[in-house]
mmCIF file of N, CA and C in Angstrom:
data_model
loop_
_atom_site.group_PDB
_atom_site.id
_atom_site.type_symbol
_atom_site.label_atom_id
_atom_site.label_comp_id
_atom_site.label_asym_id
_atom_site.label_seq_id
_atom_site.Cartn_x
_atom_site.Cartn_y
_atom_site.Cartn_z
ATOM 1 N N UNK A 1 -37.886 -57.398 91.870
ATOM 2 C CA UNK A 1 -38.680 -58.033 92.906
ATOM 3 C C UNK A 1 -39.545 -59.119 92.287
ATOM 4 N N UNK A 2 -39.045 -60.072 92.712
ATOM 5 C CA UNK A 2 -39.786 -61.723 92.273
ATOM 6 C C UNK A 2 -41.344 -61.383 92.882
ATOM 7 N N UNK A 3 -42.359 -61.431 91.795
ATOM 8 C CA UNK A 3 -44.117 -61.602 92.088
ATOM 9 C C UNK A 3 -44.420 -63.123 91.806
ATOM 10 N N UNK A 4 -45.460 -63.603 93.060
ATOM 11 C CA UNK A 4 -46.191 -64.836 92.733
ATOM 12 C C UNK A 4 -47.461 -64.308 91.744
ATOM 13 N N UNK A 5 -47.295 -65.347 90.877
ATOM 14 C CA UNK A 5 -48.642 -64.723 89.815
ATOM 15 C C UNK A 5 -49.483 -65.888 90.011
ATOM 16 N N UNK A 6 -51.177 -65.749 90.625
ATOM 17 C CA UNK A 6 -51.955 -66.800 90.530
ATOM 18 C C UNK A 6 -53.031 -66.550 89.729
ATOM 19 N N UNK A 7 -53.725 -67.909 89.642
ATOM 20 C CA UNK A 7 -54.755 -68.132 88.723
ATOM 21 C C UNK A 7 -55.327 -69.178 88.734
ATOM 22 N N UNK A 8 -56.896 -69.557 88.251
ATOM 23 C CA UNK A 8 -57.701 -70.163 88.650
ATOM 24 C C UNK A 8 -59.072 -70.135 89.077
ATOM 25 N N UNK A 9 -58.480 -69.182 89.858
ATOM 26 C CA UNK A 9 -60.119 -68.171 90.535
ATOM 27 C C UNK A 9 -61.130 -68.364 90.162
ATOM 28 N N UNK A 10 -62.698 -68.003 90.734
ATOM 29 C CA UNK A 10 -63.540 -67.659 89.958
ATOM 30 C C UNK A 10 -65.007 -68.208 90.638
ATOM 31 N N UNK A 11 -66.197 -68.143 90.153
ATOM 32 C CA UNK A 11 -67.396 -68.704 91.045
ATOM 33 C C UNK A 11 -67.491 -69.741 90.078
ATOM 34 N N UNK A 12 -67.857 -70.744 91.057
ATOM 35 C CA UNK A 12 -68.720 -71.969 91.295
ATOM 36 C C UNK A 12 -69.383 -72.510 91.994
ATOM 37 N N UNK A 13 -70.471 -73.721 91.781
ATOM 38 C CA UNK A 13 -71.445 -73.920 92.584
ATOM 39 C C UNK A 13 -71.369 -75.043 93.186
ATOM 40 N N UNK A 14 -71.773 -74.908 94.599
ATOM 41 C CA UNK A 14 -71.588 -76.097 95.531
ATOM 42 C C UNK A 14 -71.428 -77.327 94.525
ATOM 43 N N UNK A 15 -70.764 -77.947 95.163
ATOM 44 C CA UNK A 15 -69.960 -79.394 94.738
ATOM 45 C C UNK A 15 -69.279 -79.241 93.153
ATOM 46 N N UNK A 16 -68.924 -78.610 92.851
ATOM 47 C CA UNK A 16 -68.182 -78.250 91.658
ATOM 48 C C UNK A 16 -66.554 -78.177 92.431
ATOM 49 N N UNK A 17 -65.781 -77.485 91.100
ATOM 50 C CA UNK A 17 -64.058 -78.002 91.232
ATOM 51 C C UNK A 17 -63.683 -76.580 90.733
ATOM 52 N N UNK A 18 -62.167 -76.491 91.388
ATOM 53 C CA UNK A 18 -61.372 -75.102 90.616
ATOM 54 C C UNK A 18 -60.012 -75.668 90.641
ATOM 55 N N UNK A 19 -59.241 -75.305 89.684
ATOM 56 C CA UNK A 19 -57.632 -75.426 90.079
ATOM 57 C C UNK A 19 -56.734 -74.781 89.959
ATOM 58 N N UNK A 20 -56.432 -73.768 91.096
ATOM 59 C CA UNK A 20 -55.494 -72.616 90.995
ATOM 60 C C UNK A 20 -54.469 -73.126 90.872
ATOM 61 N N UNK A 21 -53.522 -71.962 90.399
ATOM 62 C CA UNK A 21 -52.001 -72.467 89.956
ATOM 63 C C UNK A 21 -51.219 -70.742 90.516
ATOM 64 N N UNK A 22 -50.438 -71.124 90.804
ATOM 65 C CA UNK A 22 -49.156 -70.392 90.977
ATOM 66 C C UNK A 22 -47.710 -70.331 90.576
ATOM 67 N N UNK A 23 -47.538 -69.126 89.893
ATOM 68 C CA UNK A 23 -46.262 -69.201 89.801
ATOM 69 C C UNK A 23 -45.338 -67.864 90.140
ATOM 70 N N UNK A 24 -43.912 -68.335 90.041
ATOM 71 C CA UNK A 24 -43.226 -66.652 90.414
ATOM 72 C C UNK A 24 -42.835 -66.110 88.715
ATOM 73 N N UNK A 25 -43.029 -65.087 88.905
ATOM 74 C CA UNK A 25 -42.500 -64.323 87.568
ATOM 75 C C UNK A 25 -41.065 -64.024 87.511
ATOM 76 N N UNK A 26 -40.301 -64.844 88.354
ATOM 77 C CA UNK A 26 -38.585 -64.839 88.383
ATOM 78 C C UNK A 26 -38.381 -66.057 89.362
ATOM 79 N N UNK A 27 -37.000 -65.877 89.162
ATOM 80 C CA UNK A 27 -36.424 -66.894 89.531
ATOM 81 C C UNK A 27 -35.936 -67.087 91.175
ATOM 82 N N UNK A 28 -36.602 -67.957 91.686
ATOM 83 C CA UNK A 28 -36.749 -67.974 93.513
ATOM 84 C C UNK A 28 -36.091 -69.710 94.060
ATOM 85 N N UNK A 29 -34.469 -69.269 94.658
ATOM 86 C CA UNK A 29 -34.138 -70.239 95.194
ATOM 87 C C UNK A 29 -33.794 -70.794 96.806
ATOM 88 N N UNK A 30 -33.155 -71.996 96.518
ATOM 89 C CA UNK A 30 -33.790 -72.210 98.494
ATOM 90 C C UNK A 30 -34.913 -72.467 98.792
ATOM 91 N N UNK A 31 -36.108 -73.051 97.681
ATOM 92 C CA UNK A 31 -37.675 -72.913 98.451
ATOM 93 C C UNK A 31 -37.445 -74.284 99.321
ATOM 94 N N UNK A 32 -38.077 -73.814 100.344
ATOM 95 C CA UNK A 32 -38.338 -74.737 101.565
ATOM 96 C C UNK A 32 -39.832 -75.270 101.269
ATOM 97 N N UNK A 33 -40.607 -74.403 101.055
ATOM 98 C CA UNK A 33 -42.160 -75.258 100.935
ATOM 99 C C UNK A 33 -42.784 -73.804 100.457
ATOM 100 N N UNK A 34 -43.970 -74.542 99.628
ATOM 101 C CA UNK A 34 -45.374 -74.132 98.984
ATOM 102 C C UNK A 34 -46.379 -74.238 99.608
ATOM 103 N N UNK A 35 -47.245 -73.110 99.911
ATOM 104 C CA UNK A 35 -48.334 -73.369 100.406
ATOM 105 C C UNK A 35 -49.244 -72.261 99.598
ATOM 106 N N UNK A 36 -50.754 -72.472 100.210
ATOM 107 C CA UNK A 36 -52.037 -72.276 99.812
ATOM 108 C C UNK A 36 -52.775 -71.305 101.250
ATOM 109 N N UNK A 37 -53.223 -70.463 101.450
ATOM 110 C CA UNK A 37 -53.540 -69.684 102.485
ATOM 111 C C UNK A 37 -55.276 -69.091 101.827
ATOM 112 N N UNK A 38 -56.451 -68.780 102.820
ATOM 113 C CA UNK A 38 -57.475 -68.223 102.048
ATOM 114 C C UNK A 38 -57.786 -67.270 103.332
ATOM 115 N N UNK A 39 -58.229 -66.402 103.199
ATOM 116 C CA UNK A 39 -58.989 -65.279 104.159
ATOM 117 C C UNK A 39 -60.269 -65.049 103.759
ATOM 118 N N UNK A 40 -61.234 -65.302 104.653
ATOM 119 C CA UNK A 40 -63.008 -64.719 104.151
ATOM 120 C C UNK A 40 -62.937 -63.294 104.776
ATOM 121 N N UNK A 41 -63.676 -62.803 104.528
ATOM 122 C CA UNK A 41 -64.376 -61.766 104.899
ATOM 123 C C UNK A 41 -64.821 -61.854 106.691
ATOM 124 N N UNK A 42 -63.890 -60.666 107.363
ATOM 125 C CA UNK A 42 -64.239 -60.678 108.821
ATOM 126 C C UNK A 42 -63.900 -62.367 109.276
ATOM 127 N N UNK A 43 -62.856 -62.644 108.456
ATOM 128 C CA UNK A 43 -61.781 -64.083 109.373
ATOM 129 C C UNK A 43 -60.260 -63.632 109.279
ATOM 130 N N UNK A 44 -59.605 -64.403 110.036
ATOM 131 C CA UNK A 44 -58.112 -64.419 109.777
ATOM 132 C C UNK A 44 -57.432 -65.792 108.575
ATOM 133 N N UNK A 45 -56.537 -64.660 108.331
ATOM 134 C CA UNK A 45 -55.982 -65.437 106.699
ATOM 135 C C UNK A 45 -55.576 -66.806 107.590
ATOM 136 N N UNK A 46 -55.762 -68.241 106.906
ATOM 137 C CA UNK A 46 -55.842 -69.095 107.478
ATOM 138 C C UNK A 46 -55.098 -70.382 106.324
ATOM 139 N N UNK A 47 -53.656 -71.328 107.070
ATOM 140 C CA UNK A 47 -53.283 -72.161 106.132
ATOM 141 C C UNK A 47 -54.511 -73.023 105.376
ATOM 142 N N UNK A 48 -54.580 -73.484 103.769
ATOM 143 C CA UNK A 48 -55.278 -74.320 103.728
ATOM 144 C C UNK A 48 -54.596 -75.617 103.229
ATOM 145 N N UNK A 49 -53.348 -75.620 102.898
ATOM 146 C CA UNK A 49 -52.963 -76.241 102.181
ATOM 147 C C UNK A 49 -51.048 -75.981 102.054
ATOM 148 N N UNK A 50 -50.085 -77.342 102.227
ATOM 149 C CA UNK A 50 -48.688 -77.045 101.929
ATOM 150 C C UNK A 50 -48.088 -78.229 101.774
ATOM 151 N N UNK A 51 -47.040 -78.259 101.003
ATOM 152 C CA UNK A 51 -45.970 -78.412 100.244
ATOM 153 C C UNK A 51 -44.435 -78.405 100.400
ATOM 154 N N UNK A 52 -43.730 -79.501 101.176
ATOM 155 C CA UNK A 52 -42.301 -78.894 101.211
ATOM 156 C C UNK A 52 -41.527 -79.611 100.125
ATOM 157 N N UNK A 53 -40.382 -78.810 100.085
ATOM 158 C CA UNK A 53 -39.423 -79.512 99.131
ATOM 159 C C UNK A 53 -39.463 -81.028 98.937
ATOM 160 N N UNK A 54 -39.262 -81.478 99.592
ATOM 161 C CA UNK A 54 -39.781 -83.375 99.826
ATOM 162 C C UNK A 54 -41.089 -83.899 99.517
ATOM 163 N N UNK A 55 -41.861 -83.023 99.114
ATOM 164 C CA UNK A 55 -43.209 -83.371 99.031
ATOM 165 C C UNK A 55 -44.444 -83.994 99.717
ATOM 166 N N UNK A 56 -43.721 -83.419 101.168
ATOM 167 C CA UNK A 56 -44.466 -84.106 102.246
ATOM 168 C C UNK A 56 -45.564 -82.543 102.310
ATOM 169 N N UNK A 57 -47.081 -83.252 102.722
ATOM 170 C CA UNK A 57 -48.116 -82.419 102.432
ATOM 171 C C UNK A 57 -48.881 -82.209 103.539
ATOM 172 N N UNK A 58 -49.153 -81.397 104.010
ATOM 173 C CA UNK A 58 -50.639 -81.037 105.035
ATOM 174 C C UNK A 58 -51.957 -79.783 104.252
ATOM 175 N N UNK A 59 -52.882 -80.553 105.136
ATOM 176 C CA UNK A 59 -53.972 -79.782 104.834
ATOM 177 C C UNK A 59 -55.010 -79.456 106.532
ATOM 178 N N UNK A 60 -55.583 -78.105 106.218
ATOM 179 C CA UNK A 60 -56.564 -78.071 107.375
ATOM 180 C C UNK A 60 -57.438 -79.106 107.346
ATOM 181 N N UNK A 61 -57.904 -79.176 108.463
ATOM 182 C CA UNK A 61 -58.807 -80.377 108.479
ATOM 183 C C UNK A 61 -60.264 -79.970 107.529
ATOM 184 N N UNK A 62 -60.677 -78.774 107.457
ATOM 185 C CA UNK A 62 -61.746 -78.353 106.621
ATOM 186 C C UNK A 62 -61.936 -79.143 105.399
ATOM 187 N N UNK A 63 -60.756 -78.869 104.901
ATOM 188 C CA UNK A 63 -60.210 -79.172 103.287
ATOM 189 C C UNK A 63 -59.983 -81.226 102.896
ATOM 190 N N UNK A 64 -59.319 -81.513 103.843
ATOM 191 C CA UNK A 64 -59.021 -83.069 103.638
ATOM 192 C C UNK A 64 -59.972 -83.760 103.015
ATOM 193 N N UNK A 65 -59.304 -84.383 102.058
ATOM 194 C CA UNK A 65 -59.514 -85.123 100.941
ATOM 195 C C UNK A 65 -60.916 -84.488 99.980
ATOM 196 N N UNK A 66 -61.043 -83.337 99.921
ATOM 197 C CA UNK A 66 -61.160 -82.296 98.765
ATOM 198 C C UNK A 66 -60.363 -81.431 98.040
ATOM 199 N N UNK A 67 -59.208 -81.349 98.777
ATOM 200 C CA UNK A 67 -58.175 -80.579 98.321
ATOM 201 C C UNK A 67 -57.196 -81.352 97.961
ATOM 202 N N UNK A 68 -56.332 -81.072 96.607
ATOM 203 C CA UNK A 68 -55.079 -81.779 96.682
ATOM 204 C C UNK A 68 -54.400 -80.442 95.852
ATOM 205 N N UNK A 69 -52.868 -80.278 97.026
ATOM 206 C CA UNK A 69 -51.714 -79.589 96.714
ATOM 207 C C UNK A 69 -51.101 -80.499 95.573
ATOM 208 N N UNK A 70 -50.249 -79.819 94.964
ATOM 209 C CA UNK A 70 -49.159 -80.350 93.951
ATOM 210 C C UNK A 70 -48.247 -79.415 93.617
ATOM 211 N N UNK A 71 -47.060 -80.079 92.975
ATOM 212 C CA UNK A 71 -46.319 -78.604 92.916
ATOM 213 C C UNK A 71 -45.549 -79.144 91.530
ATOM 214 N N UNK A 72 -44.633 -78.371 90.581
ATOM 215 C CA UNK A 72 -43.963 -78.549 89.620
ATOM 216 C C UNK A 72 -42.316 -77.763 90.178
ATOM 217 N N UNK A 73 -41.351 -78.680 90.530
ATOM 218 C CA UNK A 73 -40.147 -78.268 90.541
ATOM 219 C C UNK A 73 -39.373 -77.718 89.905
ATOM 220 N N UNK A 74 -39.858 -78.349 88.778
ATOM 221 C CA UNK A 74 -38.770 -77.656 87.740
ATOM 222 C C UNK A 74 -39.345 -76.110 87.290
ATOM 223 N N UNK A 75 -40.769 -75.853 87.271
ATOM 224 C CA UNK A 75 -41.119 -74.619 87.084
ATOM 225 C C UNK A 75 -41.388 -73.634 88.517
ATOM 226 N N UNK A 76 -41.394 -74.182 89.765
ATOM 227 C CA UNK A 76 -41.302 -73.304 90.943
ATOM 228 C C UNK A 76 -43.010 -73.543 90.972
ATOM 229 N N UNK A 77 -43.839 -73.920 90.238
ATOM 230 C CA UNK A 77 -45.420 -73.300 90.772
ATOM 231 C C UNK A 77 -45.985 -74.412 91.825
ATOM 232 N N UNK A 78 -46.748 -74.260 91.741
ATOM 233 C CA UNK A 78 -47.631 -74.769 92.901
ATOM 234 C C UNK A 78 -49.291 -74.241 92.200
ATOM 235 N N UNK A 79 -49.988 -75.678 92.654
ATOM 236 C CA UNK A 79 -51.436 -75.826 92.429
ATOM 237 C C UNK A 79 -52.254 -76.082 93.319
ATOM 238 N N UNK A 80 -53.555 -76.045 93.497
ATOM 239 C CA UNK A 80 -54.769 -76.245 94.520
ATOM 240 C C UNK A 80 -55.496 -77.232 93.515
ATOM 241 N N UNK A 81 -55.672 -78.197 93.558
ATOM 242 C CA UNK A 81 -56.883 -78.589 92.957
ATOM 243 C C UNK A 81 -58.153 -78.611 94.219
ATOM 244 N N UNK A 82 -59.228 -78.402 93.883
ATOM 245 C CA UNK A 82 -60.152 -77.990 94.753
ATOM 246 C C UNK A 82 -61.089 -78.606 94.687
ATOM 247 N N UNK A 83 -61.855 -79.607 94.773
ATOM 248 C CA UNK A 83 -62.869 -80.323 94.595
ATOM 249 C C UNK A 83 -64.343 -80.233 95.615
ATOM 250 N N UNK A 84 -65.398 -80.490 95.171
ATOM 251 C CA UNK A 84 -66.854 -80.687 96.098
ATOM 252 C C UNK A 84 -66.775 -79.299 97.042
ATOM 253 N N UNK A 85 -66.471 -78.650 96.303
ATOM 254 C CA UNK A 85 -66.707 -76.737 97.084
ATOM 255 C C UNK A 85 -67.885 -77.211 97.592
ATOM 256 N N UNK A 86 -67.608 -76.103 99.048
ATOM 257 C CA UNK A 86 -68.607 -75.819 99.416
ATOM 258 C C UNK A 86 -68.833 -73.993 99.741
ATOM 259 N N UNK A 87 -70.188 -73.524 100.094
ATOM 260 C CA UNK A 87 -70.341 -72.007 100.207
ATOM 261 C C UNK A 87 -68.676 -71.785 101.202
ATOM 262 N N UNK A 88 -68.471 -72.373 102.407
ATOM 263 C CA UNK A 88 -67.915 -71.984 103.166
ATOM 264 C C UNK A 88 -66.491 -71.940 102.374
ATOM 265 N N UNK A 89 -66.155 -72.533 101.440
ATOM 266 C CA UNK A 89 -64.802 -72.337 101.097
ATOM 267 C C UNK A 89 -64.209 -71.115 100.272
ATOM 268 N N UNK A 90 -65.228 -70.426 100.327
ATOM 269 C CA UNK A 90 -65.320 -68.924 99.640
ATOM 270 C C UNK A 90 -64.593 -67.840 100.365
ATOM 271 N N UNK A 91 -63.506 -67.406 99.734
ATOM 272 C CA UNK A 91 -62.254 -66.959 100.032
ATOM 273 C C UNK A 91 -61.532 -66.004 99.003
ATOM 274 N N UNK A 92 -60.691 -65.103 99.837
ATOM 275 C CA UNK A 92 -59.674 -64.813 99.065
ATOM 276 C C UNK A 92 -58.512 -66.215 98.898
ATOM 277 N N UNK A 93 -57.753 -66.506 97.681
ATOM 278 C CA UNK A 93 -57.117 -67.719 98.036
ATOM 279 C C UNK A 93 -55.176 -66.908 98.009
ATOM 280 N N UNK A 94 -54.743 -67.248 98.741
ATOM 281 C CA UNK A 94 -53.424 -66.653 98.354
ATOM 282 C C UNK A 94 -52.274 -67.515 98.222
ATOM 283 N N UNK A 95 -51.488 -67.510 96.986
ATOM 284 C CA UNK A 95 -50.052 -68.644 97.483
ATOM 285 C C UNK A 95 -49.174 -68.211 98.150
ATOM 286 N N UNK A 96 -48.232 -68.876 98.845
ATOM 287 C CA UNK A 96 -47.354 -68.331 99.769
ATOM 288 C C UNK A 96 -45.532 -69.332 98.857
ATOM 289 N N UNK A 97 -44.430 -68.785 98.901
ATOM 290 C CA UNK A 97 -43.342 -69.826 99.133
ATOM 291 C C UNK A 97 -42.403 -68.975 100.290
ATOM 292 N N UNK A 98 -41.673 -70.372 100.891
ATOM 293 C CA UNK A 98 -41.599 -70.142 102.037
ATOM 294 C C UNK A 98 -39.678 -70.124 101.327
ATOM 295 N N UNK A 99 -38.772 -69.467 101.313
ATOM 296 C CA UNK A 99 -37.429 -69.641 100.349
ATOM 297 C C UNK A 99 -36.559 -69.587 101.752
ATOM 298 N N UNK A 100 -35.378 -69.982 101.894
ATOM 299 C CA UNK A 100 -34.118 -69.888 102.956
ATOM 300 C C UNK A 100 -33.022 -69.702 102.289
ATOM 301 N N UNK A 101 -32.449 -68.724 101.882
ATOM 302 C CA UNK A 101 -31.612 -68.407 100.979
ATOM 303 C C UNK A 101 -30.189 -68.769 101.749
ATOM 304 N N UNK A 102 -30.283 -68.314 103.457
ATOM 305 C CA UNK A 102 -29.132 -68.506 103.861
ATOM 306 C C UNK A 102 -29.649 -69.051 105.248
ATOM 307 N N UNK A 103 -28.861 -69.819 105.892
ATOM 308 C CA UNK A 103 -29.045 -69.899 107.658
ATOM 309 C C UNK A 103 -29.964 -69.556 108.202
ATOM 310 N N UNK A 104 -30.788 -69.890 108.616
ATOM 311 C CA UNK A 104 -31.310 -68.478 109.645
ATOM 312 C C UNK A 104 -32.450 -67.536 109.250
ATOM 313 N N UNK A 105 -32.368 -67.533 108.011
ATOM 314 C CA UNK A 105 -32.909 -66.334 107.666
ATOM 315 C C UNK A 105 -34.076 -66.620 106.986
ATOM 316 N N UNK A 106 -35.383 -66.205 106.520
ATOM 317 C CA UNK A 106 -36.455 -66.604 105.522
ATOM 318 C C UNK A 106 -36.719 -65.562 104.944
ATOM 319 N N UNK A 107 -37.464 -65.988 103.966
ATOM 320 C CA UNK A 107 -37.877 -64.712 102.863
ATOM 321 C C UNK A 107 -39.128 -65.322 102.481
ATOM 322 N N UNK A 108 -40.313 -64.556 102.621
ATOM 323 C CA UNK A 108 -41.824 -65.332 102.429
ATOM 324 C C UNK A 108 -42.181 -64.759 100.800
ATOM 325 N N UNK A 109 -42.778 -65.073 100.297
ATOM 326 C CA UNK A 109 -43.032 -64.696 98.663
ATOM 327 C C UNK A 109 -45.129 -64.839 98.704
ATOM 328 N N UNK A 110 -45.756 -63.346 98.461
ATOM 329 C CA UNK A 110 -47.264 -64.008 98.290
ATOM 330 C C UNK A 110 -47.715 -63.629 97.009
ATOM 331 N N UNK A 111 -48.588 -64.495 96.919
ATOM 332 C CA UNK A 111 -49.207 -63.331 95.412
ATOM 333 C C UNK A 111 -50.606 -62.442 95.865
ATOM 334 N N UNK A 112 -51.074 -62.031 94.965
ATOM 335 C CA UNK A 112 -51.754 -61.264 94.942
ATOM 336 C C UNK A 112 -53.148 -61.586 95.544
ATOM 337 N N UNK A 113 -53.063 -62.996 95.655
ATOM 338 C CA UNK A 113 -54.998 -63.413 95.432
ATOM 339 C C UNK A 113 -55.408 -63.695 94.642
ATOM 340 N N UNK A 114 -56.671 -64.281 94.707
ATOM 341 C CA UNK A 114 -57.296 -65.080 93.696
ATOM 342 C C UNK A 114 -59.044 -65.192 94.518
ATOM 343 N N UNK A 115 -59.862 -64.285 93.899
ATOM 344 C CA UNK A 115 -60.961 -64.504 94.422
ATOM 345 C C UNK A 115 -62.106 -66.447 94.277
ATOM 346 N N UNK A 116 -62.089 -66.637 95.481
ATOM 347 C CA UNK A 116 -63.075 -68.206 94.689
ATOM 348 C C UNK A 116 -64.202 -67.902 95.433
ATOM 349 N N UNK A 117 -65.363 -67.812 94.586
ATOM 350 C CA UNK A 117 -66.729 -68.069 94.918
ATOM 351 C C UNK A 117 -67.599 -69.477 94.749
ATOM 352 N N UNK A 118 -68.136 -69.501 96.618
ATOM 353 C CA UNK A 118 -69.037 -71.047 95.793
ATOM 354 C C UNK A 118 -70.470 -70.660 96.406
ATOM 355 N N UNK A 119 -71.294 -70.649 95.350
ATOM 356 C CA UNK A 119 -72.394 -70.482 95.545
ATOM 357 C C UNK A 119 -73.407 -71.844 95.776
ATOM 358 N N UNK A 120 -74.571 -71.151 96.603
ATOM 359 C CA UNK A 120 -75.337 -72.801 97.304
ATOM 360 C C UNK A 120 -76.492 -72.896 96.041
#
């Protein structure tokens, strides 16, 4: 069973930077797109950030132009760079890949989390 392994995490203070990274610990083909997902405490897990094969990108509007996705093809990962935190962006952060192995069908891949703290 292919695991997303992330990293990056960690506290920082308003207007400071983090840059999570993701990767799978095996080999995952068919990816359709990379994304970035965060859940707070008493919210619903919520996109922040994605990535498709083509490298066409969206972000929540929260995030725009503090956030920049990126991804490495040849290694499968995917990154957050995170810039000018604020308290509110304090989250569990989770990666997601979105794979289509066949027709029809999807196979979602998450990792584990990645705690980010931003303190005021």
């Amino acid at each position: 069973q292919v695991q997303l392994v992330e990293s990056g995490g960690g506290l920082v203070q308003a207007g400071g930077s983090l840059r999570l990274s993701c990767a799978p610990s095996g080999s995952i083909f068919s990816i359709n797109a990379m994304g970035w997902y965060r859940q707070a405490p008493g919210k619903q897990r919520e996109l922040v950030a994605g990535i498709t094969s083509g490298g066409s990108t969206n972000y929540a509007d929260s995030v725009k132009g503090r956030f920049t996705i990126s991804r490495d093809n040849a290694k499968n990962t995917v990154y957050l760079q995170m810039n000018s935190l604020k308290p509110e962006d304090t989250a569990v952060y989770y990666c997601n890949i979105d794979s289509r192995p066949r027709a029809g069908m999807r196979v979602d891949y998450w990792g584990q989390g990645t705690q980010v703290t931003v303190s005021s």
